[in-house]
Amino acid sequence: MKERLYRSLQQKSIALTLVVSLAPLLILGATLYHQFENTCREKTREQISYRAQAQAEAIDLFLKERTAILNAMADTHTFQHMIDTQNLTRIFEVMNARAGAFVDLGIIDNTGTHRAYVGPYDLRGRNYIDQPWFNEVMIKGHYKSDVYMGFRQQPHFIIAVRRHENQQAWILRATIDPNRLEEIIRSARIGRTGDAYLVNRQGVFQTRSRFEGAVLSKANLDTRQFGGRITVIEMKDHTGEDCLYAGSWLNDNKWLLVINQQPLELLSRLFALRQMEMVIITLGVLGIVATTIFTTRLVINRLKRTDLEMIELNAQLVQSDKLAALGKMAAGVAHEINNPLAVILQKTGWMEDLLEEEDFQNCENLDEFQKSIAKIEEHVERARKVVHNMLGYARRMEPRQEDVDVNDTIQQTITLLENHARINNIDIQIDLADSIPIIASDQAQLQQVFLNLLNNAIDAIGSNGSIDVVSLREDDRIVVRIKDDGPGLSDEMIRKIFDPFYTTKEPGKGTGLGLWVSHSIMAKMGGNIHVKNNPDRGAIFTVEIPIVIPEKK
Ligand SMILES: Nc1ncnc2c1ncn2[C@@H]1O[C@H](COP(=O)(O)OP(=O)(O)OP(=O)(O)O)[C@@H](O)[C@H]1O
Ligand SMILES: [Mg+2]
């Protein structure tokens, strides 16, 4: 019943402690876990978008610079000056020195004819009147082409600007090396999976892709997915992995700069961090569970032990209450019986005297009378012994305070019994400690206790045996142990042995008061007396006497 109560208490306590301590930890862990992932994904998108913007600005700047220098040359030189190849060569050199990346430079008149040219091909005399770009530049005033394969089978693109002079239009046209674009973009290819390239509206590579193809090959990308200035989308890349694509339109929305990267690669360090968080939380949870179980068990076990001690203490209290009540009652009864006994004894004495007279001497029942009177006296004597024992205890309930040498008291008691023991062939062994101090106590009462115990031991042994008497000091008590090799005690005897009138001796032999009186004396003194069986044989009685140092006179 109690066990079940403890178990349920333990379970409830463990469950409650675990819920209270683990709930915040787990909620925090779960929140961190999700917030962490969301925040990281957001940060990755922001980062790739920022990179795309920075690269797009760099390319825009590159194109604007080339266009600006071309415009500046067209603004500051006349058609006549430029169609002179020597002059054009000079201008071409200045342009390359200032900005670079120009492959060639040419002047085209309003009939579409290449009038002057500096560069690796002799394109002089070529006519562009049918080319769509020629018409566009004549109408719009400027033009930038997509990348295309030139005569040298080298990818390149052109920038052209138109000018009017004396109602005559002419065009300054330069070819640009797209490798320079790739050099700018290359810095955006980060890590193992990062790529960066330009495609035109049709998805044709304008610069080389790190993984997916050469210039002018077709990219596996629908450019219509990218709107506005910078768009970030997530889709599968060429390896089938999830990949973030950031796109930014530039060059009059003709080209799309694409930067892509697998987010897993960017997040891998963060994921490692999250794994560590999980490990720490798991270890924390295990630690809390183990500690909770351990401490709860500890507390419940302490509780169990305290409860047991309480039960034992209660039993002792009940026992001493019972003994005290019985004692009072018995002492009262004894007192009341004492006087009638004295009268009976006095009367039997008188009756004996009467029987001595002559009248009775001749009575045929004289013998019967005398025997009966003797029996009455014997039983009255027995009753007086009981009363004497009880009154002896009751009269001196409060112990005296005198200087007592416990070892000496033991010795004296043994001397009293020595003869009796020797007759029965019982050997009394004594082992008394030297360290026992003189205490303030009641010698006569202590002697009565030792006498009762030694008498009981001799009675229990009967004949042929031995008794060990040991005294020693234990902290603030003197301990006297009386061990015999008699028959020992049954469990029932151990339970009842200190009750008044409990005896196993034949009627007339024992009153059953010896141990009760001894117990009461020791309790009054603030000491104790208890009994247990010797594992080998016999019983061991232990008397504990408090050490009270006598006051100096
Ligand atoms: N050393 C012992 N070994 C075995 N039994 C014992 C021992 N001491 C006491 N007893 C048992 O305890 C009982 C009670 O002892 P207690 O001294 O109180 O009364 P008693 O010896 O029977 O009577 P009384 O002391 O008045 O002569 C004894 O009758 C005996 O059965
Ligand atoms: Mg006795």
PDB file of C-alpha atoms and ligand atoms in Angstrom, residues 456-457 460 484 488-489 493 497 502-505 509-515 539 541, ligand 1:
ATOM      1  CA  ASN A 456      17.808 -13.619  34.004  1.00  0.00           C
ATOM      2  CA  ALA A 457      20.914 -14.795  32.145  1.00  0.00           C
ATOM      3  CA  ALA A 460      18.038 -18.787  31.067  1.00  0.00           C
ATOM      4  CA  ASP A 484      24.623 -15.307  27.574  1.00  0.00           C
ATOM      5  CA  GLY A 488      17.777 -17.014  23.259  1.00  0.00           C
ATOM      6  CA  LEU A 489      14.391 -15.421  22.563  1.00  0.00           C
ATOM      7  CA  MET A 493       9.287 -12.791  23.546  1.00  0.00           C
ATOM      8  CA  ILE A 497       9.768  -8.994  27.236  1.00  0.00           C
ATOM      9  CA  TYR A 502       5.485 -11.142  31.334  1.00  0.00           C
ATOM     10  CA  THR A 503       7.318 -14.268  32.429  1.00  0.00           C
ATOM     11  CA  THR A 504       7.937 -17.745  31.102  1.00  0.00           C
ATOM     12  CA  LYS A 505       9.010 -19.026  34.464  1.00  0.00           C
ATOM     13  CA  LYS A 509       9.442 -18.621  40.296  1.00  0.00           C
ATOM     14  CA  GLY A 510       9.304 -15.280  38.527  1.00  0.00           C
ATOM     15  CA  THR A 511       7.128 -12.190  38.794  1.00  0.00           C
ATOM     16  CA  GLY A 512       7.771 -10.952  35.271  1.00  0.00           C
ATOM     17  CA  LEU A 513       8.614  -7.548  36.677  1.00  0.00           C
ATOM     18  CA  GLY A 514      12.437  -7.631  36.515  1.00  0.00           C
ATOM     19  CA  LEU A 515      12.810  -6.321  32.961  1.00  0.00           C
ATOM     20  CA  ALA A 539      20.532 -13.330  24.043  1.00  0.00           C
ATOM     21  CA  PHE A 541      20.977  -7.260  26.510  1.00  0.00           C
TER      22      PHE A 541
HETATM   23  N1  LIG B   1      18.765 -13.840  29.080  1.00  0.00           N
HETATM   24  C1  LIG B   1      17.568 -14.366  28.798  1.00  0.00           C
HETATM   25  N2  LIG B   1      17.471 -15.422  27.967  1.00  0.00           N
HETATM   26  C2  LIG B   1      16.269 -15.935  27.665  1.00  0.00           C
HETATM   27  N3  LIG B   1      15.096 -15.452  28.133  1.00  0.00           N
HETATM   28  C3  LIG B   1      15.133 -14.409  28.962  1.00  0.00           C
HETATM   29  C4  LIG B   1      16.356 -13.799  29.334  1.00  0.00           C
HETATM   30  N4  LIG B   1      16.077 -12.754  30.158  1.00  0.00           N
HETATM   31  C5  LIG B   1      14.734 -12.754  30.322  1.00  0.00           C
HETATM   32  N5  LIG B   1      14.165 -13.733  29.611  1.00  0.00           N
HETATM   33  C6  LIG B   1      12.731 -14.012  29.507  1.00  0.00           C
HETATM   34  O1  LIG B   1      12.027 -12.842  29.809  1.00  0.00           O
HETATM   35  C7  LIG B   1      11.068 -13.082  30.804  1.00  0.00           C
HETATM   36  C8  LIG B   1      10.852 -11.842  31.625  1.00  0.00           C
HETATM   37  O2  LIG B   1      11.971 -11.548  32.419  1.00  0.00           O
HETATM   38  P1  LIG B   1      11.801 -10.682  33.694  1.00  0.00           P
HETATM   39  O3  LIG B   1      13.119 -10.521  34.299  1.00  0.00           O
HETATM   40  O4  LIG B   1      11.029  -9.488  33.365  1.00  0.00           O
HETATM   41  O5  LIG B   1      10.890 -11.606  34.596  1.00  0.00           O
HETATM   42  P2  LIG B   1      11.282 -12.961  35.272  1.00  0.00           P
HETATM   43  O6  LIG B   1      12.721 -13.142  35.225  1.00  0.00           O
HETATM   44  O7  LIG B   1      10.457 -14.001  34.602  1.00  0.00           O
HETATM   45  O8  LIG B   1      10.776 -12.715  36.724  1.00  0.00           O
HETATM   46  P3  LIG B   1      11.624 -11.992  37.878  1.00  0.00           P
HETATM   47  O9  LIG B   1      12.589 -11.111  37.257  1.00  0.00           O
HETATM   48  O10 LIG B   1      10.617 -11.290  38.674  1.00  0.00           O
HETATM   49  O11 LIG B   1      12.238 -13.128  38.625  1.00  0.00           O
HETATM   50  C9  LIG B   1      11.640 -14.263  31.543  1.00  0.00           C
HETATM   51  O12 LIG B   1      10.594 -15.016  32.124  1.00  0.00           O
HETATM   52  C10 LIG B   1      12.321 -15.058  30.458  1.00  0.00           C
HETATM   53  O13 LIG B   1      11.424 -15.891  29.784  1.00  0.00           O
END
